[in-house]
Amino acid sequence: MNFDRKALLRAAMEARKFSYAPFSKFHVGAALLCADGKIFSGCNIENSAYSPTLCAERCAVAKAISEGARDFIAIAVVGPEESQTTPCGVCRQVLYEFSDEDLIVLCGGTDEHYMETTLGALLPNGFRL
Ligand code: THU
């Protein structure tokens, strides 16, 4: 799939600036690319009660779905470390609800290096009703 991977990673890095992570200090940003070129970004939003914490990926998905976007091509996720941050299991399943195995997942960190994979590789045999 042909799209500007660096631009999507940069959008995720921009969103990471807004991360609210006073408890884990693990700041994450995500950027979801739609077929029409539109990008929805998100950051993790933690909570004193811990369990209401929202991951950056699900924040981006919620923004997209709530604005009528459904056709996703790729998502970039960037964590706070050089090593690549991969989506947690819950986010993999949420992404699977709205995309298929072909969704491209770019996993980055604080440097230029990123890993490219697919949702199918991260979540084989995802659950659907
Ligand atoms: N987090 C994300 O935002 N995305 C991931 O894929 C991994 C985890 C957040 C949740 C929590 O705020 C912090 O990172 C530590 O788990």
Short mmCIF file of N, CA, C and O and ligand atoms in Angstrom, two decimals:
data_model
loop_
_atom_site.label_atom_id
_atom_site.label_comp_id
_atom_site.label_asym_id
_atom_site.label_seq_id
_atom_site.Cartn_x
_atom_site.Cartn_y
_atom_site.Cartn_z
N MET A 1 0.86 -1.20 0.00
CA MET A 1 0.00 0.00 0.00
C MET A 1 0.89 1.25 0.00
O MET A 1 1.84 1.33 0.77
N ASN A 2 0.55 2.19 -0.89
CA ASN A 2 1.39 3.37 -1.04
C ASN A 2 0.83 4.57 -0.27
O ASN A 2 -0.22 5.09 -0.62
N PHE A 3 1.50 4.94 0.77
CA PHE A 3 1.15 6.16 1.49
C PHE A 3 2.40 6.63 2.24
O PHE A 3 3.38 5.88 2.36
N ASP A 4 2.34 7.86 2.74
CA ASP A 4 3.51 8.45 3.38
C ASP A 4 3.61 7.97 4.84
O ASP A 4 2.97 8.50 5.74
N ARG A 5 4.40 6.93 5.01
CA ARG A 5 4.53 6.32 6.33
C ARG A 5 5.12 7.28 7.36
O ARG A 5 4.68 7.34 8.51
N LYS A 6 6.11 8.04 6.93
CA LYS A 6 6.76 8.98 7.86
C LYS A 6 5.77 10.05 8.32
O LYS A 6 5.78 10.48 9.47
N ALA A 7 4.90 10.49 7.39
CA ALA A 7 3.91 11.52 7.75
C ALA A 7 2.93 10.97 8.79
O ALA A 7 2.53 11.69 9.73
N LEU A 8 2.53 9.70 8.62
CA LEU A 8 1.59 9.11 9.59
C LEU A 8 2.28 8.96 10.96
O LEU A 8 1.67 9.23 12.00
N LEU A 9 3.54 8.57 10.95
CA LEU A 9 4.28 8.46 12.21
C LEU A 9 4.46 9.83 12.86
O LEU A 9 4.33 9.97 14.08
N ARG A 10 4.68 10.85 12.04
CA ARG A 10 4.81 12.21 12.59
C ARG A 10 3.51 12.66 13.22
O ARG A 10 3.50 13.31 14.26
N ALA A 11 2.37 12.31 12.58
CA ALA A 11 1.06 12.68 13.15
C ALA A 11 0.86 12.00 14.51
O ALA A 11 0.33 12.61 15.45
N ALA A 12 1.31 10.76 14.61
CA ALA A 12 1.21 10.05 15.90
C ALA A 12 2.11 10.72 16.94
O ALA A 12 1.75 10.85 18.11
N MET A 13 3.28 11.18 16.51
CA MET A 13 4.19 11.86 17.45
C MET A 13 3.61 13.19 17.92
O MET A 13 3.77 13.56 19.09
N GLU A 14 2.94 13.89 17.03
CA GLU A 14 2.27 15.14 17.41
C GLU A 14 1.21 14.85 18.47
O GLU A 14 1.09 15.58 19.46
N ALA A 15 0.41 13.80 18.23
CA ALA A 15 -0.66 13.45 19.17
C ALA A 15 -0.09 13.02 20.52
O ALA A 15 -0.71 13.27 21.57
N ARG A 16 1.07 12.40 20.49
CA ARG A 16 1.70 11.95 21.74
C ARG A 16 1.98 13.12 22.69
O ARG A 16 1.99 12.94 23.91
N LYS A 17 2.15 14.31 22.13
CA LYS A 17 2.40 15.51 22.97
C LYS A 17 1.25 15.78 23.91
O LYS A 17 1.41 16.42 24.94
N PHE A 18 0.05 15.33 23.55
CA PHE A 18 -1.13 15.59 24.36
C PHE A 18 -1.44 14.45 25.33
O PHE A 18 -2.44 14.50 26.07
N SER A 19 -0.62 13.41 25.30
CA SER A 19 -0.85 12.25 26.17
C SER A 19 -0.98 12.66 27.63
O SER A 19 -0.18 13.46 28.15
N TYR A 20 -1.99 12.10 28.28
CA TYR A 20 -2.17 12.33 29.72
C TYR A 20 -1.83 11.02 30.43
O TYR A 20 -2.66 10.09 30.48
N ALA A 21 -0.60 10.91 30.90
CA ALA A 21 -0.13 9.65 31.49
C ALA A 21 0.66 9.91 32.77
O ALA A 21 1.83 9.55 32.88
N PRO A 22 0.00 10.56 33.77
CA PRO A 22 0.73 10.89 35.01
C PRO A 22 1.07 9.67 35.85
O PRO A 22 1.95 9.74 36.71
N PHE A 23 0.39 8.54 35.60
CA PHE A 23 0.60 7.36 36.45
C PHE A 23 1.69 6.46 35.88
O PHE A 23 2.63 6.09 36.57
N SER A 24 1.57 6.11 34.62
CA SER A 24 2.58 5.23 34.02
C SER A 24 3.76 6.01 33.45
O SER A 24 4.84 5.46 33.28
N LYS A 25 3.54 7.29 33.16
CA LYS A 25 4.54 8.12 32.45
C LYS A 25 4.89 7.52 31.08
O LYS A 25 5.92 7.83 30.50
N PHE A 26 4.03 6.65 30.58
CA PHE A 26 4.25 6.00 29.29
C PHE A 26 3.37 6.72 28.26
O PHE A 26 2.18 6.47 28.14
N HIS A 27 3.99 7.66 27.56
CA HIS A 27 3.22 8.53 26.67
C HIS A 27 3.13 7.92 25.27
O HIS A 27 4.15 7.59 24.67
N VAL A 28 1.90 7.81 24.79
CA VAL A 28 1.66 7.13 23.50
C VAL A 28 0.82 8.03 22.60
O VAL A 28 -0.09 8.73 23.06
N GLY A 29 1.13 7.99 21.33
CA GLY A 29 0.33 8.69 20.31
C GLY A 29 -0.03 7.73 19.20
O GLY A 29 0.69 6.75 18.95
N ALA A 30 -1.15 7.98 18.55
CA ALA A 30 -1.57 7.12 17.44
C ALA A 30 -2.15 7.99 16.33
O ALA A 30 -2.64 9.11 16.60
N ALA A 31 -2.09 7.51 15.11
CA ALA A 31 -2.68 8.21 13.97
C ALA A 31 -3.25 7.18 13.01
O ALA A 31 -2.55 6.25 12.59
N LEU A 32 -4.53 7.34 12.73
CA LEU A 32 -5.28 6.38 11.92
C LEU A 32 -5.54 7.00 10.55
O LEU A 32 -6.13 8.09 10.45
N LEU A 33 -5.09 6.31 9.51
CA LEU A 33 -5.23 6.83 8.14
C LEU A 33 -6.45 6.21 7.46
O LEU A 33 -6.59 4.98 7.41
N CYS A 34 -7.31 7.08 6.91
CA CYS A 34 -8.51 6.63 6.19
C CYS A 34 -8.22 6.57 4.69
O CYS A 34 -7.28 7.21 4.19
N ALA A 35 -9.07 5.83 3.97
CA ALA A 35 -8.89 5.66 2.53
C ALA A 35 -8.92 7.01 1.79
O ALA A 35 -8.28 7.16 0.75
N ASP A 36 -9.67 7.98 2.32
CA ASP A 36 -9.75 9.29 1.65
C ASP A 36 -8.60 10.22 2.05
O ASP A 36 -8.58 11.39 1.68
N GLY A 37 -7.65 9.69 2.82
CA GLY A 37 -6.47 10.47 3.18
C GLY A 37 -6.59 11.18 4.52
O GLY A 37 -5.59 11.73 5.03
N LYS A 38 -7.77 11.18 5.08
CA LYS A 38 -7.97 11.86 6.36
C LYS A 38 -7.26 11.09 7.48
O LYS A 38 -7.21 9.85 7.45
N ILE A 39 -6.72 11.82 8.43
CA ILE A 39 -6.02 11.20 9.56
C ILE A 39 -6.70 11.59 10.86
O ILE A 39 -6.96 12.78 11.10
N PHE A 40 -7.01 10.59 11.68
CA PHE A 40 -7.53 10.83 13.02
C PHE A 40 -6.45 10.42 14.01
O PHE A 40 -5.96 9.30 13.96
N SER A 41 -6.10 11.35 14.89
CA SER A 41 -5.03 11.03 15.85
C SER A 41 -5.62 10.83 17.23
O SER A 41 -6.78 11.16 17.50
N GLY A 42 -4.82 10.28 18.12
CA GLY A 42 -5.26 10.05 19.50
C GLY A 42 -4.07 9.90 20.42
O GLY A 42 -2.93 9.68 19.97
N CYS A 43 -4.32 10.06 21.70
CA CYS A 43 -3.27 9.86 22.71
C CYS A 43 -3.87 9.04 23.85
O CYS A 43 -5.10 8.93 23.96
N ASN A 44 -3.00 8.48 24.68
CA ASN A 44 -3.54 7.75 25.84
C ASN A 44 -4.00 8.75 26.90
O ASN A 44 -3.41 9.83 27.08
N ILE A 45 -5.08 8.40 27.57
CA ILE A 45 -5.69 9.26 28.59
C ILE A 45 -5.90 8.41 29.84
O ILE A 45 -6.79 7.55 29.86
N GLU A 46 -5.05 8.61 30.82
CA GLU A 46 -5.13 7.78 32.03
C GLU A 46 -6.11 8.36 33.03
O GLU A 46 -6.64 9.46 32.86
N ASN A 47 -6.38 7.57 34.07
CA ASN A 47 -7.36 7.96 35.07
C ASN A 47 -6.92 7.46 36.45
O ASN A 47 -6.32 6.38 36.54
N SER A 48 -7.23 8.23 37.47
CA SER A 48 -6.87 7.86 38.84
C SER A 48 -7.39 6.48 39.21
O SER A 48 -6.79 5.76 40.01
N ALA A 49 -8.52 6.11 38.63
CA ALA A 49 -9.10 4.78 38.93
C ALA A 49 -8.50 3.68 38.04
O ALA A 49 -8.95 2.54 38.08
N TYR A 50 -7.50 4.06 37.25
CA TYR A 50 -6.74 3.14 36.38
C TYR A 50 -7.56 2.46 35.28
O TYR A 50 -7.23 2.59 34.11
N SER A 51 -8.61 1.72 35.62
CA SER A 51 -9.27 0.93 34.57
C SER A 51 -9.97 1.77 33.50
O SER A 51 -10.13 1.29 32.38
N PRO A 52 -10.41 3.02 33.78
CA PRO A 52 -10.98 3.80 32.68
C PRO A 52 -9.95 4.31 31.68
O PRO A 52 -10.31 4.99 30.70
N THR A 53 -8.69 4.01 31.88
CA THR A 53 -7.64 4.48 30.97
C THR A 53 -7.93 4.12 29.52
O THR A 53 -8.33 3.00 29.22
N LEU A 54 -7.74 5.10 28.66
CA LEU A 54 -7.97 4.91 27.23
C LEU A 54 -6.63 4.90 26.51
O LEU A 54 -5.82 5.82 26.68
N CYS A 55 -6.40 3.89 25.72
CA CYS A 55 -5.17 3.83 24.93
C CYS A 55 -5.26 4.80 23.74
O CYS A 55 -6.35 5.15 23.28
N ALA A 56 -4.11 5.19 23.24
CA ALA A 56 -4.03 6.12 22.13
C ALA A 56 -4.77 5.59 20.89
O ALA A 56 -5.47 6.33 20.19
N GLU A 57 -4.64 4.30 20.64
CA GLU A 57 -5.26 3.71 19.44
C GLU A 57 -6.78 3.79 19.52
O GLU A 57 -7.46 4.13 18.56
N ARG A 58 -7.32 3.44 20.69
CA ARG A 58 -8.79 3.47 20.83
C ARG A 58 -9.31 4.89 20.85
O ARG A 58 -10.44 5.14 20.43
N CYS A 59 -8.50 5.82 21.31
CA CYS A 59 -8.88 7.24 21.24
C CYS A 59 -9.02 7.65 19.77
O CYS A 59 -10.01 8.28 19.38
N ALA A 60 -8.06 7.26 18.93
CA ALA A 60 -8.11 7.60 17.50
C ALA A 60 -9.30 6.92 16.82
O ALA A 60 -10.01 7.54 16.01
N VAL A 61 -9.54 5.66 17.17
CA VAL A 61 -10.67 4.93 16.58
C VAL A 61 -11.99 5.60 16.97
O VAL A 61 -12.87 5.80 16.13
N ALA A 62 -12.13 5.98 18.24
CA ALA A 62 -13.38 6.61 18.69
C ALA A 62 -13.62 7.93 17.97
O ALA A 62 -14.75 8.24 17.58
N LYS A 63 -12.55 8.69 17.78
CA LYS A 63 -12.70 9.96 17.06
C LYS A 63 -13.15 9.71 15.63
O LYS A 63 -14.03 10.40 15.10
N ALA A 64 -12.56 8.73 14.98
CA ALA A 64 -12.91 8.44 13.59
C ALA A 64 -14.35 7.94 13.46
O ALA A 64 -15.14 8.48 12.67
N ILE A 65 -14.68 6.94 14.24
CA ILE A 65 -16.03 6.34 14.13
C ILE A 65 -17.09 7.38 14.46
O ILE A 65 -18.13 7.46 13.79
N SER A 66 -16.83 8.20 15.46
CA SER A 66 -17.84 9.19 15.88
C SER A 66 -17.99 10.32 14.89
O SER A 66 -18.90 11.14 15.01
N GLU A 67 -17.08 10.38 13.90
CA GLU A 67 -17.23 11.39 12.86
C GLU A 67 -17.57 10.76 11.51
O GLU A 67 -17.44 11.39 10.46
N GLY A 68 -17.97 9.49 11.55
CA GLY A 68 -18.48 8.85 10.34
C GLY A 68 -17.45 8.17 9.47
O GLY A 68 -17.78 7.67 8.40
N ALA A 69 -16.19 8.15 9.90
CA ALA A 69 -15.15 7.49 9.11
C ALA A 69 -15.11 6.00 9.44
O ALA A 69 -15.20 5.61 10.60
N ARG A 70 -14.97 5.16 8.39
CA ARG A 70 -15.00 3.71 8.61
C ARG A 70 -13.95 2.94 7.81
O ARG A 70 -13.70 1.78 8.08
N ASP A 71 -13.41 3.61 6.79
CA ASP A 71 -12.55 2.89 5.86
C ASP A 71 -11.08 3.16 6.19
O ASP A 71 -10.53 4.18 5.79
N PHE A 72 -10.46 2.26 6.93
CA PHE A 72 -9.12 2.50 7.43
C PHE A 72 -8.06 1.72 6.65
O PHE A 72 -8.24 0.56 6.32
N ILE A 73 -6.93 2.39 6.43
CA ILE A 73 -5.82 1.79 5.69
C ILE A 73 -4.67 1.41 6.61
O ILE A 73 -4.04 0.36 6.43
N ALA A 74 -4.40 2.28 7.56
CA ALA A 74 -3.21 2.07 8.41
C ALA A 74 -3.35 2.81 9.73
O ALA A 74 -4.12 3.78 9.84
N ILE A 75 -2.60 2.35 10.72
CA ILE A 75 -2.49 3.09 11.97
C ILE A 75 -1.02 3.12 12.38
O ILE A 75 -0.30 2.13 12.22
N ALA A 76 -0.59 4.28 12.85
CA ALA A 76 0.76 4.42 13.40
C ALA A 76 0.63 4.59 14.91
O ALA A 76 -0.26 5.30 15.38
N VAL A 77 1.49 3.91 15.64
CA VAL A 77 1.52 3.99 17.10
C VAL A 77 2.94 4.32 17.52
O VAL A 77 3.89 3.67 17.07
N VAL A 78 3.09 5.35 18.35
CA VAL A 78 4.43 5.67 18.84
C VAL A 78 4.42 5.76 20.36
O VAL A 78 3.59 6.44 20.95
N GLY A 79 5.33 5.06 20.97
CA GLY A 79 5.47 5.07 22.41
C GLY A 79 6.59 6.01 22.84
O GLY A 79 7.16 6.74 22.01
N PRO A 80 6.93 5.98 24.12
CA PRO A 80 7.89 6.93 24.68
C PRO A 80 9.34 6.47 24.65
O PRO A 80 10.21 7.15 25.15
N GLU A 81 9.56 5.29 24.08
CA GLU A 81 10.91 4.73 24.11
C GLU A 81 11.40 4.47 22.69
O GLU A 81 10.61 4.44 21.75
N GLU A 82 12.70 4.23 22.58
CA GLU A 82 13.24 3.93 21.25
C GLU A 82 12.66 2.64 20.69
O GLU A 82 12.39 2.53 19.50
N SER A 83 12.47 1.68 21.57
CA SER A 83 11.91 0.40 21.11
C SER A 83 10.46 0.60 20.68
O SER A 83 9.74 1.43 21.25
N GLN A 84 10.06 -0.14 19.68
CA GLN A 84 8.73 0.04 19.11
C GLN A 84 7.63 -0.41 20.06
O GLN A 84 7.73 -1.47 20.67
N THR A 85 6.60 0.41 20.16
CA THR A 85 5.44 0.07 20.98
C THR A 85 4.39 -0.58 20.08
O THR A 85 4.02 -0.01 19.05
N THR A 86 3.91 -1.75 20.47
CA THR A 86 2.88 -2.43 19.70
C THR A 86 1.53 -2.29 20.42
O THR A 86 1.49 -2.16 21.64
N PRO A 87 0.43 -2.29 19.68
CA PRO A 87 -0.89 -2.14 20.31
C PRO A 87 -1.18 -3.25 21.30
O PRO A 87 -0.83 -4.41 21.07
N CYS A 88 -1.85 -2.89 22.38
CA CYS A 88 -2.22 -3.91 23.38
C CYS A 88 -3.32 -4.81 22.80
O CYS A 88 -3.91 -4.51 21.75
N GLY A 89 -3.61 -5.88 23.48
CA GLY A 89 -4.59 -6.85 22.99
C GLY A 89 -5.98 -6.26 22.80
O GLY A 89 -6.66 -6.57 21.81
N VAL A 90 -6.39 -5.42 23.73
CA VAL A 90 -7.72 -4.80 23.61
C VAL A 90 -7.78 -3.93 22.36
O VAL A 90 -8.75 -3.98 21.60
N CYS A 91 -6.76 -3.14 22.13
CA CYS A 91 -6.75 -2.27 20.94
C CYS A 91 -6.71 -3.09 19.65
O CYS A 91 -7.32 -2.71 18.65
N ARG A 92 -6.00 -4.20 19.66
CA ARG A 92 -5.99 -5.06 18.46
C ARG A 92 -7.41 -5.52 18.13
O ARG A 92 -7.84 -5.50 16.98
N GLN A 93 -8.14 -5.94 19.15
CA GLN A 93 -9.50 -6.41 18.93
C GLN A 93 -10.41 -5.26 18.48
O GLN A 93 -11.27 -5.44 17.61
N VAL A 94 -10.23 -4.08 19.06
CA VAL A 94 -11.06 -2.93 18.66
C VAL A 94 -10.76 -2.54 17.21
O VAL A 94 -11.67 -2.26 16.43
N LEU A 95 -9.50 -2.56 16.83
CA LEU A 95 -9.15 -2.27 15.44
C LEU A 95 -9.77 -3.31 14.50
O LEU A 95 -10.25 -2.98 13.41
N TYR A 96 -9.77 -4.56 14.94
CA TYR A 96 -10.31 -5.65 14.12
C TYR A 96 -11.80 -5.49 13.86
O TYR A 96 -12.31 -5.92 12.82
N GLU A 97 -12.49 -4.86 14.78
CA GLU A 97 -13.92 -4.62 14.62
C GLU A 97 -14.21 -3.77 13.37
O GLU A 97 -15.23 -3.93 12.71
N PHE A 98 -13.27 -2.87 13.07
CA PHE A 98 -13.51 -1.90 12.00
C PHE A 98 -12.56 -2.06 10.81
O PHE A 98 -12.55 -1.22 9.91
N SER A 99 -11.72 -3.07 10.81
CA SER A 99 -10.83 -3.28 9.67
C SER A 99 -10.58 -4.78 9.56
O SER A 99 -11.03 -5.55 10.41
N ASP A 100 -9.85 -5.16 8.56
CA ASP A 100 -9.56 -6.59 8.45
C ASP A 100 -8.06 -6.84 8.68
O ASP A 100 -7.34 -5.96 9.11
N GLU A 101 -7.65 -8.04 8.30
CA GLU A 101 -6.26 -8.45 8.55
C GLU A 101 -5.23 -7.58 7.83
O GLU A 101 -4.08 -7.51 8.21
N ASP A 102 -5.69 -6.91 6.75
CA ASP A 102 -4.76 -6.13 5.93
C ASP A 102 -4.37 -4.78 6.53
O ASP A 102 -3.48 -4.11 5.99
N LEU A 103 -5.06 -4.35 7.56
CA LEU A 103 -4.72 -3.04 8.13
C LEU A 103 -3.23 -2.98 8.44
O LEU A 103 -2.69 -3.86 9.13
N ILE A 104 -2.57 -1.96 7.94
CA ILE A 104 -1.13 -1.80 8.19
C ILE A 104 -0.93 -1.14 9.55
O ILE A 104 -1.60 -0.16 9.88
N VAL A 105 -0.02 -1.70 10.33
CA VAL A 105 0.28 -1.16 11.66
C VAL A 105 1.76 -0.75 11.70
O VAL A 105 2.63 -1.61 11.50
N LEU A 106 1.99 0.53 11.92
CA LEU A 106 3.37 1.03 12.04
C LEU A 106 3.64 1.26 13.51
O LEU A 106 2.90 1.99 14.18
N CYS A 107 4.67 0.61 14.02
CA CYS A 107 4.98 0.71 15.44
C CYS A 107 6.31 1.43 15.61
O CYS A 107 7.34 0.97 15.12
N GLY A 108 6.25 2.58 16.28
CA GLY A 108 7.45 3.39 16.41
C GLY A 108 7.73 3.77 17.85
O GLY A 108 7.05 3.33 18.79
N GLY A 109 8.73 4.61 17.99
CA GLY A 109 9.13 5.09 19.31
C GLY A 109 9.66 6.49 19.18
O GLY A 109 9.11 7.31 18.44
N THR A 110 10.76 6.75 19.87
CA THR A 110 11.27 8.13 19.85
C THR A 110 12.31 8.37 18.76
O THR A 110 12.74 9.50 18.57
N ASP A 111 12.73 7.34 18.08
CA ASP A 111 13.68 7.60 16.99
C ASP A 111 13.02 7.29 15.64
O ASP A 111 11.84 7.07 15.55
N GLU A 112 13.84 7.28 14.62
CA GLU A 112 13.32 7.16 13.25
C GLU A 112 12.87 5.75 12.89
O GLU A 112 12.17 5.55 11.91
N HIS A 113 13.31 4.79 13.67
CA HIS A 113 13.05 3.40 13.29
C HIS A 113 11.65 2.97 13.68
O HIS A 113 11.16 3.30 14.74
N TYR A 114 11.04 2.25 12.80
CA TYR A 114 9.72 1.72 13.11
C TYR A 114 9.59 0.32 12.53
O TYR A 114 10.34 -0.08 11.64
N MET A 115 8.63 -0.41 13.07
CA MET A 115 8.36 -1.75 12.56
C MET A 115 7.03 -1.69 11.81
O MET A 115 6.08 -1.08 12.29
N GLU A 116 6.99 -2.31 10.65
CA GLU A 116 5.73 -2.36 9.91
C GLU A 116 5.17 -3.78 9.96
O GLU A 116 5.87 -4.75 9.67
N THR A 117 3.92 -3.89 10.34
CA THR A 117 3.28 -5.19 10.39
C THR A 117 1.82 -5.02 9.97
O THR A 117 1.44 -3.98 9.45
N THR A 118 1.03 -6.05 10.16
CA THR A 118 -0.39 -5.96 9.84
C THR A 118 -1.21 -6.40 11.04
O THR A 118 -0.71 -7.11 11.93
N LEU A 119 -2.48 -6.01 11.02
CA LEU A 119 -3.35 -6.42 12.12
C LEU A 119 -3.49 -7.95 12.13
O LEU A 119 -3.54 -8.56 13.20
N GLY A 120 -3.51 -8.56 10.95
CA GLY A 120 -3.63 -10.02 10.88
C GLY A 120 -2.45 -10.72 11.54
O GLY A 120 -2.62 -11.77 12.17
N ALA A 121 -1.28 -10.13 11.42
CA ALA A 121 -0.09 -10.73 12.06
C ALA A 121 -0.14 -10.53 13.57
O ALA A 121 0.29 -11.40 14.34
N LEU A 122 -0.68 -9.39 14.00
CA LEU A 122 -0.73 -9.09 15.44
C LEU A 122 -1.89 -9.80 16.13
O LEU A 122 -1.85 -10.05 17.33
N LEU A 123 -2.96 -10.06 15.35
CA LEU A 123 -4.16 -10.68 15.93
C LEU A 123 -4.69 -11.76 14.99
O LEU A 123 -5.65 -11.54 14.25
N PRO A 124 -4.06 -12.93 15.00
CA PRO A 124 -4.57 -14.00 14.14
C PRO A 124 -5.92 -14.47 14.64
O PRO A 124 -6.15 -14.53 15.86
N ASN A 125 -6.81 -14.77 13.73
CA ASN A 125 -8.15 -15.28 14.10
C ASN A 125 -8.89 -14.37 15.07
O ASN A 125 -9.44 -14.84 16.06
N GLY A 126 -8.87 -13.08 14.77
CA GLY A 126 -9.60 -12.12 15.61
C GLY A 126 -11.07 -12.51 15.73
O GLY A 126 -11.63 -13.14 14.83
N PHE A 127 -11.68 -12.10 16.80
CA PHE A 127 -13.07 -12.48 17.08
C PHE A 127 -14.06 -11.55 16.40
O PHE A 127 -13.92 -10.33 16.43
N ARG A 128 -15.07 -12.14 15.77
CA ARG A 128 -16.20 -11.37 15.22
C ARG A 128 -17.49 -12.11 15.51
O ARG A 128 -17.53 -13.33 15.44
N LEU A 129 -18.54 -11.37 15.80
CA LEU A 129 -19.86 -11.98 15.93
C LEU A 129 -20.48 -12.12 14.55
O LEU A 129 -20.22 -11.30 13.67
N1 THU B 1 -0.98 2.32 25.99
C1 THU B 1 -1.43 2.83 24.81
O1 THU B 1 -1.92 3.96 24.74
N2 THU B 1 -1.34 2.05 23.70
C2 THU B 1 -0.74 0.82 23.67
O2 THU B 1 -0.75 0.17 22.65
C3 THU B 1 -0.08 0.31 24.87
C4 THU B 1 -0.47 0.98 26.13
C5 THU B 1 -1.03 3.18 27.18
C6 THU B 1 -2.05 2.79 28.20
C7 THU B 1 -1.45 3.37 29.46
O3 THU B 1 -1.82 4.73 29.55
C8 THU B 1 0.04 3.30 29.22
O4 THU B 1 0.21 3.13 27.83
C9 THU B 1 0.74 2.19 29.97
O5 THU B 1 0.12 0.97 29.76
#
